[in-house]
Short mmCIF file of C-alpha atoms in Angstrom, two decimals:
data_model
loop_
_atom_site.label_atom_id
_atom_site.label_comp_id
_atom_site.label_asym_id
_atom_site.label_seq_id
_atom_site.Cartn_x
_atom_site.Cartn_y
_atom_site.Cartn_z
CA ASN I 206 -48.64 -70.28 2.51
CA GLY I 207 -46.77 -67.77 0.38
CA GLN I 208 -43.78 -66.02 1.87
CA GLU I 209 -44.71 -62.53 0.66
CA PRO I 210 -48.07 -60.82 1.31
CA ILE I 211 -50.10 -59.57 -1.63
CA PRO I 212 -49.58 -55.80 -2.07
CA VAL I 213 -52.61 -53.73 -1.17
CA PRO I 214 -53.01 -52.15 -4.65
CA ALA I 215 -52.84 -55.58 -6.24
CA PHE I 216 -55.40 -56.93 -3.78
CA LEU I 217 -57.79 -54.06 -4.45
CA ALA I 218 -57.43 -54.50 -8.22
CA TYR I 219 -58.06 -58.22 -7.84
CA VAL I 220 -61.21 -57.67 -5.77
CA GLU I 221 -62.50 -54.99 -8.09
CA GLN I 222 -62.17 -57.23 -11.14
CA GLY I 223 -64.07 -60.04 -9.50
CA GLY I 224 -61.18 -62.34 -8.65
CA HIS I 225 -61.17 -66.05 -9.34
CA PRO I 226 -64.48 -67.95 -9.57
CA VAL I 227 -63.31 -70.26 -6.78
CA LEU I 228 -60.67 -68.24 -4.91
CA ASP I 229 -62.75 -65.05 -4.75
CA PHE I 230 -61.50 -62.76 -1.98
CA ARG I 231 -64.86 -60.97 -1.86
CA ARG I 232 -66.38 -63.86 0.05
CA TYR I 233 -64.26 -62.80 3.04
CA MET I 234 -65.74 -59.30 2.94
CA PRO I 235 -69.16 -58.05 4.08
CA SER I 236 -71.75 -58.12 1.34
CA SER I 237 -71.92 -54.32 1.44
CA TYR I 238 -68.15 -53.90 0.98
CA VAL I 239 -67.14 -51.66 -1.91
CA PRO I 240 -63.40 -51.37 -2.81
CA PRO I 241 -62.04 -47.82 -2.53
CA PRO I 242 -61.53 -46.01 -5.84
CA ARG I 243 -58.16 -46.41 -7.46
CA ASP I 244 -57.89 -42.91 -8.85
CA GLY I 245 -54.16 -42.39 -8.30
CA THR I 246 -54.58 -40.52 -5.02
CA GLY I 247 -54.18 -43.46 -2.68
CA LEU I 248 -51.64 -46.30 -2.42
CA GLU I 249 -51.47 -46.63 -6.23
CA ALA I 250 -50.20 -43.08 -6.67
CA SER I 251 -46.59 -44.30 -6.48
CA GLY I 252 -46.86 -46.52 -9.54
CA ALA I 253 -49.05 -48.30 -12.07
CA VAL I 254 -51.75 -50.71 -11.01
CA PRO I 255 -50.13 -54.17 -10.76
CA THR I 256 -51.22 -56.80 -13.24
CA VAL I 257 -49.04 -59.70 -12.05
CA LEU I 258 -48.91 -61.37 -8.66
CA ARG I 259 -45.92 -63.26 -7.28
CA SER I 260 -45.76 -65.68 -4.39
CA ARG I 261 -42.81 -67.65 -3.09
CA PHE I 262 -43.00 -71.02 -1.35
CA TRP I 263 -40.37 -72.89 0.66
CA PHE I 264 -40.31 -76.64 1.27
CA ALA I 265 -38.43 -78.40 4.06
CA PHE I 266 -38.37 -81.69 5.96
CA ASP I 267 -39.14 -81.86 9.65
CA VAL I 268 -37.05 -84.68 11.11
CA THR I 269 -37.12 -85.62 14.78
CA GLY I 270 -35.76 -88.51 16.81
CA THR I 271 -34.79 -89.67 20.27
CA SER I 272 -31.06 -89.94 19.51
CA GLN I 273 -28.51 -88.38 17.20
CA GLY I 274 -28.08 -91.67 15.34
CA GLU I 275 -31.81 -91.94 14.75
CA ILE I 276 -31.98 -88.34 13.53
CA THR I 277 -29.03 -88.89 11.18
CA GLY I 278 -30.66 -91.99 9.72
CA LYS I 279 -33.95 -90.18 9.17
CA VAL I 280 -32.18 -87.23 7.55
CA GLU I 281 -30.40 -89.52 5.09
CA GLN I 282 -33.65 -91.32 4.32
CA ALA I 283 -35.44 -88.00 3.83
CA LYS I 284 -32.71 -86.85 1.44
CA SER I 285 -32.99 -90.08 -0.53
CA ASP I 286 -36.78 -89.83 -0.72
CA TRP I 287 -36.56 -86.18 -1.74
CA GLN I 288 -34.07 -86.86 -4.52
CA THR I 289 -36.20 -89.71 -5.82
CA PHE I 290 -39.31 -87.54 -5.79
CA VAL I 291 -37.56 -84.63 -7.51
CA THR I 292 -35.95 -86.82 -10.17
CA THR I 293 -38.98 -88.92 -11.08
CA GLU I 294 -41.92 -86.57 -10.50
CA LEU I 295 -41.23 -82.93 -9.63
CA TYR I 296 -38.46 -82.01 -12.06
CA PRO I 297 -40.12 -83.54 -15.17
CA TYR I 298 -43.34 -81.74 -14.23
CA LEU I 299 -41.54 -78.41 -13.80
CA LEU I 300 -39.86 -78.78 -17.18
CA LEU I 301 -43.22 -79.28 -18.86
CA ASN I 302 -45.05 -76.51 -17.01
CA SER I 303 -42.42 -73.87 -16.18
CA ASP I 304 -43.60 -71.74 -19.11
CA GLY I 305 -47.15 -71.73 -17.85
CA GLY I 306 -48.46 -74.26 -20.36
CA GLY I 307 -50.42 -71.54 -22.12
CA LYS I 308 -51.86 -70.30 -18.82
CA LYS I 309 -51.12 -67.14 -16.90
CA VAL I 310 -49.16 -68.91 -14.17
CA TYR I 311 -45.39 -69.33 -14.43
CA ALA I 312 -43.25 -71.43 -12.08
CA ARG I 313 -39.69 -70.48 -11.19
CA TYR I 314 -37.77 -72.95 -9.07
CA ALA I 315 -34.39 -73.30 -7.38
CA GLY I 316 -32.63 -75.73 -5.07
CA ASP I 317 -29.34 -77.57 -4.69
CA PHE I 318 -30.57 -80.85 -6.15
CA LEU I 319 -32.67 -79.13 -8.83
CA THR I 320 -29.62 -77.16 -9.89
CA SER I 321 -27.65 -80.40 -10.20
CA LEU I 322 -30.35 -81.92 -12.41
CA GLU I 323 -30.40 -78.85 -14.64
CA LEU I 324 -26.62 -79.02 -14.87
CA LEU I 325 -26.72 -82.67 -15.93
CA ASP I 326 -29.33 -81.89 -18.59
CA THR I 327 -27.17 -79.08 -19.93
CA LEU I 328 -24.09 -81.28 -20.02
CA GLN I 329 -26.00 -84.00 -21.86
CA SER I 330 -27.09 -81.52 -24.52
CA ASP I 331 -23.56 -80.09 -24.79
CA LEU I 332 -22.23 -83.63 -25.12
CA LEU I 333 -23.74 -83.73 -28.61
CA PHE I 334 -21.47 -80.85 -29.62
CA ALA I 335 -18.52 -82.68 -28.07
CA LEU I 336 -19.32 -85.80 -30.07
CA GLY I 337 -19.56 -83.67 -33.21
CA SER I 338 -16.13 -82.15 -32.60
CA VAL I 339 -14.63 -85.58 -31.90
CA ALA I 340 -16.13 -86.93 -35.13
CA PHE I 341 -14.69 -84.00 -37.08
CA VAL I 342 -11.23 -84.53 -35.56
CA LEU I 343 -11.48 -88.23 -36.42
CA LEU I 344 -12.10 -87.36 -40.06
CA CYS I 345 -9.11 -85.01 -40.03
CA LEU I 346 -6.92 -87.74 -38.55
CA TRP I 347 -8.15 -90.19 -41.16
CA PHE I 348 -7.38 -87.74 -43.94
CA GLN I 349 -3.91 -87.04 -42.55
CA LEU I 350 -2.88 -90.58 -41.58
CA GLN I 351 -4.64 -92.40 -44.43
CA ALA I 352 -5.47 -95.25 -42.03
CA ILE I 353 -8.77 -95.50 -40.22
CA TRP I 354 -7.50 -97.91 -37.56
CA LEU I 355 -4.57 -95.61 -36.76
CA SER I 356 -6.98 -92.68 -36.48
CA PHE I 357 -9.15 -94.54 -33.97
CA VAL I 358 -6.13 -95.64 -31.93
CA SER I 359 -4.74 -92.10 -31.86
CA LEU I 360 -8.05 -90.63 -30.77
CA PHE I 361 -8.47 -93.33 -28.12
CA ILE I 362 -5.05 -92.56 -26.64
CA ILE I 363 -5.87 -88.84 -26.62
CA LEU I 364 -9.19 -89.36 -24.80
CA LEU I 365 -7.53 -91.81 -22.40
CA SER I 366 -5.74 -88.86 -20.83
CA LEU I 367 -9.05 -87.63 -19.35
CA PRO I 368 -9.81 -90.54 -16.97
CA ILE I 369 -6.15 -90.87 -16.02
CA ALA I 370 -5.93 -87.16 -15.16
CA TYR I 371 -9.19 -87.47 -13.23
CA VAL I 372 -7.75 -90.28 -11.10
CA LEU I 373 -4.59 -88.27 -10.41
CA THR I 374 -6.49 -85.10 -9.49
CA PRO I 375 -6.68 -84.80 -5.67
CA ALA I 376 -10.12 -83.11 -5.71
CA GLU I 377 -13.03 -85.35 -4.72
CA LYS I 378 -15.14 -84.06 -7.61
CA LEU I 379 -14.44 -81.74 -10.50
CA THR I 380 -16.38 -78.62 -11.38
CA VAL I 381 -18.33 -78.00 -14.56
CA THR I 382 -15.41 -76.03 -15.97
CA SER I 383 -13.42 -79.25 -16.29
CA PHE I 384 -15.88 -80.40 -18.94
CA LEU I 385 -14.09 -78.02 -21.32
CA ALA I 386 -11.05 -80.30 -21.11
CA LEU I 387 -12.71 -82.67 -23.58
CA PHE I 388 -12.71 -80.06 -26.34
CA LEU I 389 -9.21 -78.77 -25.53
CA ILE I 390 -7.42 -82.09 -25.21
CA VAL I 391 -8.83 -83.39 -28.50
CA GLY I 392 -7.35 -80.40 -30.31
CA ILE I 393 -4.02 -80.43 -28.44
CA GLY I 394 -3.58 -84.19 -28.81
CA SER I 395 -4.42 -84.08 -32.51
CA ASP I 396 -1.64 -81.53 -33.07
CA THR I 397 0.83 -83.97 -31.56
CA VAL I 398 -0.37 -86.74 -33.87
CA PHE I 399 -0.06 -84.47 -36.91
CA VAL I 400 3.53 -83.56 -35.99
CA TYR I 401 4.54 -87.20 -35.71
CA ALA I 402 2.75 -88.06 -38.96
CA ASP I 403 4.45 -85.23 -40.89
CA ILE I 404 7.94 -86.10 -39.67
CA TRP I 405 7.26 -89.77 -40.40
CA GLU I 406 6.54 -88.87 -44.02
CA GLN I 407 9.58 -86.59 -44.24
CA GLU I 408 11.90 -89.39 -43.13
CA ALA I 409 10.48 -91.94 -45.56
CA HIS I 410 13.84 -92.19 -47.34
CA LEU I 411 15.50 -93.74 -44.28
CA PRO I 412 15.50 -97.46 -43.55
CA MET I 413 13.05 -98.55 -40.90
CA ASP I 414 15.69 -99.18 -38.22
CA GLU I 415 16.84 -95.56 -38.58
CA ARG I 416 13.49 -94.01 -39.42
CA ILE I 417 11.79 -94.89 -36.12
CA PRO I 418 14.43 -93.46 -33.73
CA THR I 419 14.83 -90.39 -35.95
CA VAL I 420 11.10 -89.66 -35.85
CA LEU I 421 10.91 -90.27 -32.11
CA MET I 422 13.80 -87.94 -31.42
CA SER I 423 12.84 -85.17 -33.82
CA ALA I 424 9.06 -85.16 -33.23
CA GLY I 425 9.47 -86.06 -29.55
CA VAL I 426 11.63 -83.02 -28.80
CA ASN I 427 9.27 -80.65 -30.60
CA CYS I 428 6.13 -82.09 -29.00
CA LEU I 429 7.76 -82.22 -25.57
CA ALA I 430 8.54 -78.51 -25.74
CA THR I 431 5.02 -77.57 -26.80
CA SER I 432 3.42 -79.94 -24.29
CA LEU I 433 5.50 -78.61 -21.40
CA THR I 434 4.73 -74.98 -22.22
CA THR I 435 1.02 -75.71 -22.70
CA SER I 436 0.85 -77.72 -19.49
CA ALA I 437 2.72 -75.00 -17.61
CA SER I 438 0.24 -72.38 -18.79
CA PHE I 439 -2.61 -74.43 -17.37
CA LEU I 440 -0.79 -75.29 -14.15
CA ALA I 441 -0.18 -71.58 -13.61
CA ASN I 442 -3.85 -71.39 -12.63
CA LEU I 443 -2.88 -73.07 -9.36
CA ALA I 444 -1.91 -69.59 -8.17
CA SER I 445 -5.51 -68.41 -8.55
CA VAL I 446 -7.65 -67.73 -5.49
CA LEU I 447 -10.63 -69.34 -7.23
CA GLN I 448 -10.93 -73.05 -6.45
CA PRO I 449 -12.74 -74.02 -9.71
CA LEU I 450 -10.00 -72.35 -11.72
CA ARG I 451 -7.27 -74.12 -9.72
CA GLU I 452 -8.93 -77.49 -10.21
CA PHE I 453 -9.41 -76.92 -13.92
CA GLY I 454 -5.80 -75.78 -14.39
CA PHE I 455 -4.39 -78.78 -12.55
CA PHE I 456 -6.71 -81.23 -14.32
CA MET I 457 -5.95 -79.78 -17.76
CA GLY I 458 -2.21 -79.69 -17.08
CA LEU I 459 -2.25 -83.42 -16.26
CA CYS I 460 -4.29 -84.12 -19.40
CA VAL I 461 -1.72 -82.39 -21.62
CA LEU I 462 1.23 -84.17 -20.02
CA TRP I 463 -0.38 -87.61 -20.24
CA CYS I 464 -1.45 -86.96 -23.81
CA PHE I 465 2.20 -86.49 -24.75
CA VAL I 466 3.29 -89.56 -22.80
#
């Protein structure tokens, strides 16, 4: 059953037009019933005659048991069955038919698990853009370093900061905002690589035993300063009252620090 009753003007318009060949409301009326005129003097005087009907439906599980343990087990089983049904049958069907499929019926849906599925679909599509940005940065590293293997190693070390920061983050799960860290850390880490590469070229006149410590000291001090200030700007979000912003700031701050290390 729908949650909201059909408005009277909409019902009268539906009956007057003949209704549906199967779901015809006139069959519930006496054969002599004639709908009242809709001349703007009755219930329709407050607005135009409706042309669209809306109905809302709720779905829930009814779980009972003789003990709390039995009820808990049935609830978990019901959740598992519901998630399986939504993932394999309901959600794919809604994606194909949410626009009405050329018909005059449109489905709008909401729910905790449905929202999670939509979020995963969105992240998967956005992941293509992330891969494109990573590929572009890889080409830039290759052009700057003139060594494809060094470019791959540098990019691998940069991306390695993400899982390490995730392990060090005390939150049980991160919010969607943390997905932006992939784009940010690739750019921030690449800057560090470019600084080291430039100073390495500038100190080419030195012998190798002096060149390495000189580059590490000179580039290390510069990159340490920029990494600390960047990390501090992200960690400043810990003062926010919004939990997603605090988690993102802490996660991103750890990513920047590990990327330098």
